[in-house]
CSV table of C-alpha atoms in Angstrom, one decimal:
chain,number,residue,atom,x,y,z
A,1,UNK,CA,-24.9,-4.9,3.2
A,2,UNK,CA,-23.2,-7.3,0.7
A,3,UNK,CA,-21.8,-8.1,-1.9
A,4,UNK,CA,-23.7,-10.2,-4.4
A,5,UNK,CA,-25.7,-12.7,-2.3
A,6,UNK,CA,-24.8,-13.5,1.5
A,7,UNK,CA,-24.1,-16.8,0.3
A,8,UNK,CA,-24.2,-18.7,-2.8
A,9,UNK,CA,-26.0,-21.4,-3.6
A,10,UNK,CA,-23.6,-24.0,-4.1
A,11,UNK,CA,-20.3,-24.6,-2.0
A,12,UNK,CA,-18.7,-21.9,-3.8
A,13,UNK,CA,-18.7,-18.3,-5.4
A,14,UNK,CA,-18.0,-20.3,-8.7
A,15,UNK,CA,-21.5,-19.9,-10.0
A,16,UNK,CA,-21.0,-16.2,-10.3
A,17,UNK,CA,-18.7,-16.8,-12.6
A,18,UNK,CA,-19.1,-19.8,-14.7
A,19,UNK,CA,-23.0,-18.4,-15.4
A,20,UNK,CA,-21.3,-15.8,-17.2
A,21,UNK,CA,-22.0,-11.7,-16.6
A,22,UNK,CA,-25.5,-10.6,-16.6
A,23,UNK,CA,-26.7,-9.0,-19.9
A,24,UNK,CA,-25.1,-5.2,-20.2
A,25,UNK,CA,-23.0,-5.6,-17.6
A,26,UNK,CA,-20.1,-3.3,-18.5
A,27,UNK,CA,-16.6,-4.7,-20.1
A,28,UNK,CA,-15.2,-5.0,-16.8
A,29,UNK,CA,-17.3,-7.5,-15.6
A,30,UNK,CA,-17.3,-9.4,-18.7
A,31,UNK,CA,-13.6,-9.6,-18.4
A,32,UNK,CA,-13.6,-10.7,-15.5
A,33,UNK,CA,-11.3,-14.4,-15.3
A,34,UNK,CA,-13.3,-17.3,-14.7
A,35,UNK,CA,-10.0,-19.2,-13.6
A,36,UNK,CA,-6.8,-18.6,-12.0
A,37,UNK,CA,-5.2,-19.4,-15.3
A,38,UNK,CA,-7.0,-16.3,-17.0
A,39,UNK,CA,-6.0,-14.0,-14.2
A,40,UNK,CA,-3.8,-11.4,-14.9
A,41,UNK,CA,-0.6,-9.9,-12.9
A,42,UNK,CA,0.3,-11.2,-9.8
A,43,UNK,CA,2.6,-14.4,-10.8
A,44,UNK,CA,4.1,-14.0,-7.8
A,45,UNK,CA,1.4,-15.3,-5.8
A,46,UNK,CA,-0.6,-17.6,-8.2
A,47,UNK,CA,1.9,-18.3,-10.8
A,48,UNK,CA,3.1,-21.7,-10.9
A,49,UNK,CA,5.7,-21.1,-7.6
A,50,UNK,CA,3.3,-18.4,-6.1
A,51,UNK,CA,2.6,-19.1,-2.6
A,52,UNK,CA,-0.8,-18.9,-2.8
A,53,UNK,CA,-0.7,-21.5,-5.5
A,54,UNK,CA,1.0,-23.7,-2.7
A,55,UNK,CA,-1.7,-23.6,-0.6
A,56,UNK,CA,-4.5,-24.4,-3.1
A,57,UNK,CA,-2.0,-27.5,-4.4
A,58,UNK,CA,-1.8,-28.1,-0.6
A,59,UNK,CA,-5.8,-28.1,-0.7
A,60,UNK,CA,-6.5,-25.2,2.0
A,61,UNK,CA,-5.9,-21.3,2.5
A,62,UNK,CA,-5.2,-19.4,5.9
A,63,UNK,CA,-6.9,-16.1,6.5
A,64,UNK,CA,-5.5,-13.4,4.4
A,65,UNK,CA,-5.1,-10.2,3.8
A,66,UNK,CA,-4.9,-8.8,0.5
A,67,UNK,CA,-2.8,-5.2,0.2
A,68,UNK,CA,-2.9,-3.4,-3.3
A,69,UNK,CA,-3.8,-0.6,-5.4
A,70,UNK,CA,-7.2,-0.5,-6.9
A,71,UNK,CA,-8.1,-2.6,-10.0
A,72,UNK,CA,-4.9,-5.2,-9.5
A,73,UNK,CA,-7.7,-8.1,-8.9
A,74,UNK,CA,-8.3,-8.6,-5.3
A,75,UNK,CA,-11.8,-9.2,-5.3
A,76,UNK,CA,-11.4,-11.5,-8.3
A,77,UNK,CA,-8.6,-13.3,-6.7
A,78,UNK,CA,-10.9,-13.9,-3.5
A,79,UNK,CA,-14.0,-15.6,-5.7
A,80,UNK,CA,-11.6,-17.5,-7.7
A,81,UNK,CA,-9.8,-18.7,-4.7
A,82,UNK,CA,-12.7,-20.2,-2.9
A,83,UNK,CA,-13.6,-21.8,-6.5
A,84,UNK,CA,-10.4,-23.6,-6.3
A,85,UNK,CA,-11.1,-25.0,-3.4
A,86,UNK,CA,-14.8,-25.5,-3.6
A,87,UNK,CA,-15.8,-23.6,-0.3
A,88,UNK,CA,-18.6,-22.0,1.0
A,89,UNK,CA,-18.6,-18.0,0.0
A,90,UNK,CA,-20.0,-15.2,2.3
A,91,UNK,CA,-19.1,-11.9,1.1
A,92,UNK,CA,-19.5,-8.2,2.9
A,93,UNK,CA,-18.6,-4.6,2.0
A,94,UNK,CA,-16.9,-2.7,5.0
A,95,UNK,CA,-18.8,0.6,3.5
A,96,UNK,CA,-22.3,-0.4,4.6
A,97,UNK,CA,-21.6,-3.9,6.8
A,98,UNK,CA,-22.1,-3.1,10.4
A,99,UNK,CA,-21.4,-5.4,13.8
A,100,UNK,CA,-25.0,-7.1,13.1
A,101,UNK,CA,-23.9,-7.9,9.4
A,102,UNK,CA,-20.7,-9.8,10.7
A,103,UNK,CA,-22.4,-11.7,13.4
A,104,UNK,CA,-25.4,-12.7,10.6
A,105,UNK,CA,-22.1,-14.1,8.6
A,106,UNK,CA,-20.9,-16.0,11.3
A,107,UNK,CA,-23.7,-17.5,12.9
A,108,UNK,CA,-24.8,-19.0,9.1
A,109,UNK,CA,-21.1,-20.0,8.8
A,110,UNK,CA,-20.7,-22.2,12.3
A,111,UNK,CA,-23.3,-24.6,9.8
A,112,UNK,CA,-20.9,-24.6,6.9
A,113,UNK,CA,-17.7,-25.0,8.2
A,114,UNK,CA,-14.9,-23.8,6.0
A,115,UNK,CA,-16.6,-20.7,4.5
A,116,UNK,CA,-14.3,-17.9,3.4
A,117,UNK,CA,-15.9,-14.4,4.3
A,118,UNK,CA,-14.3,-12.0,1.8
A,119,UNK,CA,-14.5,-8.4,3.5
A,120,UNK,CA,-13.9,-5.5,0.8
A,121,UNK,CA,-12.3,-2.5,2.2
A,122,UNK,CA,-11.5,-4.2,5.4
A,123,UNK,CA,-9.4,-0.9,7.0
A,124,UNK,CA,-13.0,0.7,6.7
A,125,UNK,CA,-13.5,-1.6,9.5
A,126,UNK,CA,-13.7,-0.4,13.2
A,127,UNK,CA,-12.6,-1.6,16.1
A,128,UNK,CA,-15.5,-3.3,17.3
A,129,UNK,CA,-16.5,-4.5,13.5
A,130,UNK,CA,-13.0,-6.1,13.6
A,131,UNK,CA,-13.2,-7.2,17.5
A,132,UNK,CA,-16.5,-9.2,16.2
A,133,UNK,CA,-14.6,-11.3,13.4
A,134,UNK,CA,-11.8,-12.2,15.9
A,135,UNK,CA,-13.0,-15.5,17.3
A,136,UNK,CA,-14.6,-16.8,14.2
A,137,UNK,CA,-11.6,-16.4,12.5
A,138,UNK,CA,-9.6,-17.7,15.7
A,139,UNK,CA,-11.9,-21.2,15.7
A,140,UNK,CA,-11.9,-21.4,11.9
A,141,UNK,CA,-15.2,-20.7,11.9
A,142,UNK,CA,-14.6,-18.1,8.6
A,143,UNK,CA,-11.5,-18.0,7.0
A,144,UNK,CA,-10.9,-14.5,6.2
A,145,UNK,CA,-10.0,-12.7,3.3
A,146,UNK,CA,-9.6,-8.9,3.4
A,147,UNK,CA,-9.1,-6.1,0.4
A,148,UNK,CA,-7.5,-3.2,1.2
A,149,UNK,CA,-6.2,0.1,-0.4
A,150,UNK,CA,-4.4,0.9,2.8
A,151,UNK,CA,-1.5,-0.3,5.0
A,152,UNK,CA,-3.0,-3.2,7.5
A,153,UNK,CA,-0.7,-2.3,9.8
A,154,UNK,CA,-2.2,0.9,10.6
A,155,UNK,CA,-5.8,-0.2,9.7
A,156,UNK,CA,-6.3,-3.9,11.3
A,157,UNK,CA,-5.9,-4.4,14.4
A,158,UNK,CA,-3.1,-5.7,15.8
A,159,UNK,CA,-5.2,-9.4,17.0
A,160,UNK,CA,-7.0,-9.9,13.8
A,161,UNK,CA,-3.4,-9.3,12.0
A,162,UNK,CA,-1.5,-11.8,13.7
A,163,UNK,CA,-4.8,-14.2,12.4
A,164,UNK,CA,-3.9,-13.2,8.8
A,165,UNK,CA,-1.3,-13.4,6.3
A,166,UNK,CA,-0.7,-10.3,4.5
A,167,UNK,CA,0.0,-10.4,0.8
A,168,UNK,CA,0.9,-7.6,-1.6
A,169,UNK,CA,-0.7,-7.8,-4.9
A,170,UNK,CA,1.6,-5.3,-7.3
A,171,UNK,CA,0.8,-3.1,-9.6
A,172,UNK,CA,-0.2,-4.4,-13.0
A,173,UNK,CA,2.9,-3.6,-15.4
A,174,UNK,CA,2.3,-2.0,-19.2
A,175,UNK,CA,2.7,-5.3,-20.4
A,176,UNK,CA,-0.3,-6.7,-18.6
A,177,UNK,CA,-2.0,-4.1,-19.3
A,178,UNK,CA,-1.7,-3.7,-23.0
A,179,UNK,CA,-2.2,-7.7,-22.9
A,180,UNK,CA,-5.8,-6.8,-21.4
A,181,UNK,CA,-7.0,-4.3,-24.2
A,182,UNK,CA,-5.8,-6.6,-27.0
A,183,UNK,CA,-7.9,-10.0,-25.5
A,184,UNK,CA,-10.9,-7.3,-24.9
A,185,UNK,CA,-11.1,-6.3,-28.4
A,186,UNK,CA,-10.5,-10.0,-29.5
A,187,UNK,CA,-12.4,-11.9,-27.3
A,188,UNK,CA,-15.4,-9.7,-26.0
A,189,UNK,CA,-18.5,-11.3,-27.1
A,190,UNK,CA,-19.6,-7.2,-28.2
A,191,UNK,CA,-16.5,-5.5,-29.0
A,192,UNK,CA,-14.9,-8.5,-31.1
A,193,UNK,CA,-17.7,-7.7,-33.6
A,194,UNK,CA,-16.6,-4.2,-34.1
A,195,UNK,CA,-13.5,-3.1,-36.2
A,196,UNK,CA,-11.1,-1.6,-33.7
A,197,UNK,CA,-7.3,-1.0,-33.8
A,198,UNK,CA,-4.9,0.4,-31.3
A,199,UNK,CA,-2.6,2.7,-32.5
A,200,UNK,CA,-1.5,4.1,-29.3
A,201,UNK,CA,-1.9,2.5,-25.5
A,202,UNK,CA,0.0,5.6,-24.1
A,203,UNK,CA,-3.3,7.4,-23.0
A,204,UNK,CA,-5.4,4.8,-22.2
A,205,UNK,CA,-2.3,3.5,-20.0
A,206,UNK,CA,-1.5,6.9,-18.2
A,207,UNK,CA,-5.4,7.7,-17.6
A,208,UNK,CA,-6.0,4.4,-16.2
A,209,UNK,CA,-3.4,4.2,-13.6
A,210,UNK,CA,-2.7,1.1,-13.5
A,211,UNK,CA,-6.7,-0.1,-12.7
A,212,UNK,CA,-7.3,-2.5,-14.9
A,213,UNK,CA,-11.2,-2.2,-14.3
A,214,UNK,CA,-10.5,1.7,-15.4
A,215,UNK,CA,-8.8,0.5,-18.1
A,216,UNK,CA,-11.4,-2.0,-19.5
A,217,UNK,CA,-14.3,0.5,-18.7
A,218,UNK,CA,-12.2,3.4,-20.8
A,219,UNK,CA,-11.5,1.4,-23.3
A,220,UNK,CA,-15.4,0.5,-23.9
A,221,UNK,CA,-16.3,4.2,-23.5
A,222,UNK,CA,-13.8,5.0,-26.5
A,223,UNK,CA,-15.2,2.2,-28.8
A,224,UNK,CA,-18.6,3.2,-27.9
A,225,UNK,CA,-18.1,7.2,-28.1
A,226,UNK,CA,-15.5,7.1,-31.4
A,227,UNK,CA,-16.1,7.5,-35.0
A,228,UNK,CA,-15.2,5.1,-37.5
A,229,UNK,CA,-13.7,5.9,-40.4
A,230,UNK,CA,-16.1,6.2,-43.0
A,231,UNK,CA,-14.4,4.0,-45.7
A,232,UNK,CA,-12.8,1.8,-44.3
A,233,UNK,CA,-15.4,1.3,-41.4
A,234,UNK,CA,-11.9,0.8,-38.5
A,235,UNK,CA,-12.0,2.8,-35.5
A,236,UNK,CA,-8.5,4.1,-34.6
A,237,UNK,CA,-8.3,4.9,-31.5
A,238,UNK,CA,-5.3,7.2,-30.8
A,239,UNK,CA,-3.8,8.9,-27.9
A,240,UNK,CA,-5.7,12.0,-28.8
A,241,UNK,CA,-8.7,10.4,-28.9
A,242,UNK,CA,-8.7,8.7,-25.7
A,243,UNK,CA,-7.6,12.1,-23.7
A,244,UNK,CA,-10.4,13.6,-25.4
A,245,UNK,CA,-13.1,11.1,-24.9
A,246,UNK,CA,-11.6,10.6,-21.4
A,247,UNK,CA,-12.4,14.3,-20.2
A,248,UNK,CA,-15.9,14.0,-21.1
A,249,UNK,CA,-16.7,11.1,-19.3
A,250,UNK,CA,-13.9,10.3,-16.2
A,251,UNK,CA,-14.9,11.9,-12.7
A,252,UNK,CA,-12.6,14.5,-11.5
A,253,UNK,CA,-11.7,13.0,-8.1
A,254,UNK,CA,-11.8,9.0,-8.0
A,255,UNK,CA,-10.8,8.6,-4.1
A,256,UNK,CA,-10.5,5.0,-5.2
A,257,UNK,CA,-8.8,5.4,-8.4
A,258,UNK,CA,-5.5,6.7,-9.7
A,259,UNK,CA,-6.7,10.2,-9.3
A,260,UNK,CA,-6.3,9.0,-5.4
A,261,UNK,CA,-2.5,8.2,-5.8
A,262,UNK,CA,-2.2,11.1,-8.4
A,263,UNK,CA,-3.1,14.1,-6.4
A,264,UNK,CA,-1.2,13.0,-3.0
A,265,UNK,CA,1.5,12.8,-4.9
A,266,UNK,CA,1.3,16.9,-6.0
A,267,UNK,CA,0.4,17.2,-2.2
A,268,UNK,CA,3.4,15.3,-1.1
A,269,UNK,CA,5.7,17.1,-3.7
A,270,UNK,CA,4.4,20.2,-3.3
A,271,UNK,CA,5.3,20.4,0.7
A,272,UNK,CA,8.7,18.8,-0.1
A,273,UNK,CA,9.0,21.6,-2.6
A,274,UNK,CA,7.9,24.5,-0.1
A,275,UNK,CA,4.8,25.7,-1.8
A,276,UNK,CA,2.4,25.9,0.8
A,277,UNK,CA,-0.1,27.1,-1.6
A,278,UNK,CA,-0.3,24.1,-4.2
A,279,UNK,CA,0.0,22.0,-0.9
A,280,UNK,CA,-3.4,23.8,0.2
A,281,UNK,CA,-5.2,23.3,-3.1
A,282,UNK,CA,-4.1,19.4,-3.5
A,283,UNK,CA,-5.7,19.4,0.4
A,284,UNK,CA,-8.7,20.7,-0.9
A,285,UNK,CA,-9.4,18.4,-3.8
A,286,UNK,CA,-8.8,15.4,-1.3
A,287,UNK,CA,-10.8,17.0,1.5
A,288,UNK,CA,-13.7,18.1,-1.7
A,289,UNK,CA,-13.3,14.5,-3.1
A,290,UNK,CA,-14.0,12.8,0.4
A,291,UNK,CA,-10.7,11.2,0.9
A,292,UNK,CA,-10.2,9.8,4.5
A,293,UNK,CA,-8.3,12.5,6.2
A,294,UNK,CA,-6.5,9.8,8.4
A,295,UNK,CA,-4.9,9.1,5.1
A,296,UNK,CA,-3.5,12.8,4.5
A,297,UNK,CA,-2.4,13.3,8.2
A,298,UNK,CA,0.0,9.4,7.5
A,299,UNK,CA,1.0,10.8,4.9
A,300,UNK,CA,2.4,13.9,6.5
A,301,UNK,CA,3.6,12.1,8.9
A,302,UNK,CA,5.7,10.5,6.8
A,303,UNK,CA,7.0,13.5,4.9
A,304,UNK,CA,7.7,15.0,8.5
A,305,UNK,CA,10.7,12.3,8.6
A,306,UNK,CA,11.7,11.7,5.5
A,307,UNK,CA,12.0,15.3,3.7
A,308,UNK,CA,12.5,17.6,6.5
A,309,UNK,CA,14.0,15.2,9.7
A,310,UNK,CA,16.4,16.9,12.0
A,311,UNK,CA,16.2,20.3,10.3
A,312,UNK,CA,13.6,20.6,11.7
A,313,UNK,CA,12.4,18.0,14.8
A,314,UNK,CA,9.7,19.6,15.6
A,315,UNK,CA,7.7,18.8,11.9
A,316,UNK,CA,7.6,15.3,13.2
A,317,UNK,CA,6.1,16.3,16.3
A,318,UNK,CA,3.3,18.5,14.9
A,319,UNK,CA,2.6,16.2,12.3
A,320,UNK,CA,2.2,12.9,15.0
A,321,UNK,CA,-0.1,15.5,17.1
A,322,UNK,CA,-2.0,16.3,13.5
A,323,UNK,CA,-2.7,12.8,13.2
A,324,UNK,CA,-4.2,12.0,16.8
A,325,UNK,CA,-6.3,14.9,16.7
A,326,UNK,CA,-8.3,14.1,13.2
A,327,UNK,CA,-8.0,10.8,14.8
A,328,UNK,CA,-10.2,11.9,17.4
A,329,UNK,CA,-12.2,14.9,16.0
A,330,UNK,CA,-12.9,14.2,12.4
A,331,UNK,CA,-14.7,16.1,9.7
A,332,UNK,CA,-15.3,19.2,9.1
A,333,UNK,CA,-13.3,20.6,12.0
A,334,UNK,CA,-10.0,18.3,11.4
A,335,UNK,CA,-9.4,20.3,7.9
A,336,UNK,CA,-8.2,23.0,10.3
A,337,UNK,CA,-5.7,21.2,11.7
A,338,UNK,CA,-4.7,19.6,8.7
A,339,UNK,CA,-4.3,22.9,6.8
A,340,UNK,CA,-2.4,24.1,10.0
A,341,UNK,CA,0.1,21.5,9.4
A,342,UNK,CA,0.5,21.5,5.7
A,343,UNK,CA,1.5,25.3,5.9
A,344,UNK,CA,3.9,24.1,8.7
A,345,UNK,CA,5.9,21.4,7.1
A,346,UNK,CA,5.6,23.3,3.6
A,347,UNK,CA,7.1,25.9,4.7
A,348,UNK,CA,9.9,24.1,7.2
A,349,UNK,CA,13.6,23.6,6.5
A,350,UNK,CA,14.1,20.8,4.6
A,351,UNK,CA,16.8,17.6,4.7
A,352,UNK,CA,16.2,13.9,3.9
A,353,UNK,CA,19.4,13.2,4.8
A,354,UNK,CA,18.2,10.1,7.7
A,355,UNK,CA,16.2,8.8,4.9
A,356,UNK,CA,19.1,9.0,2.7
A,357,UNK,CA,21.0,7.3,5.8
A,358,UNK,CA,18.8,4.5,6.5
A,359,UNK,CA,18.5,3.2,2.9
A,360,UNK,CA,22.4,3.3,2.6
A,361,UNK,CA,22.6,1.0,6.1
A,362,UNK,CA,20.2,-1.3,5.0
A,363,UNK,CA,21.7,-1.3,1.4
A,364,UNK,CA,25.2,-2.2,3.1
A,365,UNK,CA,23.2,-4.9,4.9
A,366,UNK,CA,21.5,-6.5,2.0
A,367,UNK,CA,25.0,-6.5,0.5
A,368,UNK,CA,27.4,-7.9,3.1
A,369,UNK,CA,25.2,-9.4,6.0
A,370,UNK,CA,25.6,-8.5,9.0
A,371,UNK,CA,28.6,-8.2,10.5
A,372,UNK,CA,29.8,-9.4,14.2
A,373,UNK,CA,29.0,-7.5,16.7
A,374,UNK,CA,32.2,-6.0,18.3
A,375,UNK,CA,33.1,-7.7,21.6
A,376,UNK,CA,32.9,-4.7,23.8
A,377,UNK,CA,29.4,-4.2,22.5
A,378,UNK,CA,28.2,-7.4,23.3
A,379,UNK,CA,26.1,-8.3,26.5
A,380,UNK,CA,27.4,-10.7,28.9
A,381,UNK,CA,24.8,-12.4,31.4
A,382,UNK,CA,26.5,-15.5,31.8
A,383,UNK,CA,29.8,-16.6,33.5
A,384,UNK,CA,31.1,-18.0,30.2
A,385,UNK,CA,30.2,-14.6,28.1
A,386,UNK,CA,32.3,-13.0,31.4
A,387,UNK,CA,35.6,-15.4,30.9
A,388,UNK,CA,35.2,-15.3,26.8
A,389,UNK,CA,35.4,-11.1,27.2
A,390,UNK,CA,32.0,-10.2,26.3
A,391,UNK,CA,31.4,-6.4,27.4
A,392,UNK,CA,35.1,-5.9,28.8
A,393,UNK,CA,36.8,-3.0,27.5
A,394,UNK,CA,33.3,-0.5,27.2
A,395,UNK,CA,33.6,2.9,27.7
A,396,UNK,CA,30.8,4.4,29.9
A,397,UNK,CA,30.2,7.6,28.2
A,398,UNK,CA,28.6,9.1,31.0
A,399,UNK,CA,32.1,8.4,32.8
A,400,UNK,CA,33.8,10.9,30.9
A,401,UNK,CA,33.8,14.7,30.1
A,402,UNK,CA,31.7,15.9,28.1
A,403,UNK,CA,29.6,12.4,28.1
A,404,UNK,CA,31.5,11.4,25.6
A,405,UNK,CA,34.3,8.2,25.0
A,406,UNK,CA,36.0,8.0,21.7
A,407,UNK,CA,35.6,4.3,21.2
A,408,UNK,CA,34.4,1.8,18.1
A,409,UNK,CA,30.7,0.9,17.8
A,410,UNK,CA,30.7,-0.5,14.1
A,411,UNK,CA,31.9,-4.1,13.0
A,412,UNK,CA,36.0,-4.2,12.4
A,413,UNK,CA,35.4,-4.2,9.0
A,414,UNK,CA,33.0,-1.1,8.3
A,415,UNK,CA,35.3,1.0,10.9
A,416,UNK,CA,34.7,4.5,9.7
A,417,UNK,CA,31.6,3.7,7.2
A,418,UNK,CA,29.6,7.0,7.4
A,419,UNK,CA,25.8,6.9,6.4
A,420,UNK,CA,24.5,10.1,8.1
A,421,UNK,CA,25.1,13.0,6.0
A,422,UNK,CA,24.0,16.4,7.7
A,423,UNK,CA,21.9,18.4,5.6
A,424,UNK,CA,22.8,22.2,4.9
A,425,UNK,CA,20.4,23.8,7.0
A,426,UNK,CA,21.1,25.6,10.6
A,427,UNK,CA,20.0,22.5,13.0
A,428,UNK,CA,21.9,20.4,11.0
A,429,UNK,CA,25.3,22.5,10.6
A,430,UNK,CA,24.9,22.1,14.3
A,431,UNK,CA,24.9,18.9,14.7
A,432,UNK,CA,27.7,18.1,11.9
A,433,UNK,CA,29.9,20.3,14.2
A,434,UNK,CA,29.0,18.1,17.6
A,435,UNK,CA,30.4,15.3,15.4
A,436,UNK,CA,33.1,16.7,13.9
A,437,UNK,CA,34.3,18.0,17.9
A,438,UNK,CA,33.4,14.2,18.9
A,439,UNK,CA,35.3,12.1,16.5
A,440,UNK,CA,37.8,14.4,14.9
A,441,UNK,CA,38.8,13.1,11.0
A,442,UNK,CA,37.1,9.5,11.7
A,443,UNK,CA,33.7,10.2,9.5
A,444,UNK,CA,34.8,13.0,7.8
A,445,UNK,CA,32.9,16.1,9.2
């Protein structure tokens, strides 16, 4: 039901910590930063101007949610933020914590009033799991801090989110991440005794993914597996090494790991490159692996917009029906629909040209602002708006042949900016010849 103890024995989680790791406990764990000064990444919240930081200067946290790949420190940064501020630490794990778990947690915390209830995996949550929290959190009861792998927005409900403030926690950069496997092999109480020099981070970089836990528990499985040399006693660990060593001993499917970002990015590029076969086998491995298959049906719901669009509107479509009906069914009998749909959109016409659109609007607004709104545009519920011209001069379109009036509906100053370009694919031709009969040589069609 948890993890570690329900809650600790003093105010805080801080005695986890400061006891040090429990004998054998794997590198990982005895990495794992005592302080927010020894944390690593993530400067952007608990650097000296992080907003987090702010808040523990400040003396108090609101509930939060915590957004990030695996093995960036979100369940580090939860402990070591309730050390900070010396509060009361209930934690549970959204794999095996039911409704009764969460009401346990709550009742304990109405006597100990500022606990922080740190709930890994929170979009494993249900509905009703997350319906339970909602008051407690509301009255203060808990302050809430949920880890997640996945988008809140699409896994927390929509009450518990407003509650929250979400926070991205970024991936760790090489420099980090090199940073980590020096201080190991310096600092580890075990490893520091041994004779150990990096010649190349390269694999143990790549193979890691960016999880610094992977990285720290490679990096102990390549000390502990590799052959010193047998004059000088040094163990160099090399690139070759590492891939090596790293075959014998990594899972092939980490659902949790980089593997997880890894192989739906072959399935992504593999529909967006119109091989509905690799797209089948990546779908296997996930579905062999136990990936969530809400995940793969967002995901192709995404690709439905952005790499195939109006060549093909009807992608979208089968891809938002995809994802209510392993929504509602579940495994095994959603990898049917799922396969359905990946042979569908792999095998579709293709154009990202409203993705291509979007980013160069937004771009343009980033760049210049946002321009006025042209004055026929503009609504005009008041006398005032009336007199100053608001609305006057709009074209009805429907008021004119063919439903359309040739009039301006961009800012003076971007008059004739064109962000849409039409892919070259039959529903597309189609529709850059509707534009070019609309408005003649203005965009260029």
């Amino acid at each position: 039901m948890t993890t570690g103890s329900l809650f600790d024995s003093e105010p805080s989680a801080s005695t986890q910590h400061t006891a040090g790791p429990r004998p054998g406990a794997p590198l990982a764990e005895r990495r794992r930063p005592r302080t927010l000064d020894e944390y690593a990444g993530q400067q952007h919240l608990v650097g000296p101007q992080g907003v987090l930081r702010r808040y523990l200067n400040a003396g108090r946290i609101p509930s939060l949610i915590l957004w990030g790949p695996p093995g960036v420190g979100k369940t580090t940064l939860a402990h070591l933020l309730a050390d900070a501020l010396q509060l009361p630490f209930a934690a549970l794990s959204a794999i095996n914590a039911g409704v009764k778990d969460v009401r346990e947690v709550i009742e304990k915390a109405k006597s100990r009033r500022g606990t922080l209830l740190f709930i890994d995996e929170i979009h494993r949550f249900s509905k009703s799991q997350q319906d339970a929290l909602l008051g407690a959190v509301e009255q203060g009861v808990v302050t809430l801090i949920g880890a997640t792998t996945e988008n809140p927005s699409f896994e927390v409900i929509p009450a518990l989110l407003s509650r929250a403030q979400v926070y991205v926690l970024e991936g760790l950069s090489k420099e980090v991440l090199t940073e980590l496997v020096d201080k190991a092999l310096a600092e580890d109480e075990i490893l520091k005794q041994k004779k150990v020099r990096v010649a190349d981070y390269n694999a143990l970089l790549t193979i890691s993914g960016g999880d610094a836990r992977k990285l720290l528990n490679l990096l102990e499985i390549v000390v502990e597996a590799g052959t010193p040399d047998a004059k000088t006693g040094e163990l160099v660990i090399t690139d070759e090494m590492v891939q090596q060593l790293a075959q014998q001993h990594l899972a092939r499917y980490d659902k949790g790991g980089e593997m997880h970002y890894d192989v739906i990015s072959a399935f992504i590029k593999s529909m967006r490159g119109s091989d509905p076969n690799a797209a089948l086998y990546w779908l296997a491995v996930m579905l062999e692996g136990g990936e969530d298959p809400k995940f793969i049906a967002r995901r192709m719901l995404i690709l439905a917009s952005e790499d195939i669009g109006n060549a093909n509107p009807n992608a979208l479509i089968l891809a938002q029906s995809c994802f209510q009906a392993v929504t509602v069914i579940g495994l095994p009998e959603s990898d049917l629909i799922l396969a359905q749909t990946v042979v569908y959109l792999a095998t579709s016409v293709k154009s990202n040209a409203s993705y291509v659109a979007i980013n160069a609007a937004r771009a343009l607004v980033r760049q210049q602002g946002v321009q006025p709104v042209p004055i026929p545009l503009r609504n005009a519920p008041t006398k005032l708006m009336k007199q100053l011209g608001y609305g006057q001069k709009y074209q009805y379109s429907h008021d004119y042949d063919g439903n359309f009036a040739a009039q301006e509906f961009l800012p003076e100053v971007l008059s004739g900016t064109v962000f849409y370009h039409p892919g070259n694919n039959g529903s597309e031709a189609k529709i850059r010849e509707r534009l070019k009969g609309w408005w003649g040589d203005k965009y260029r069609y």
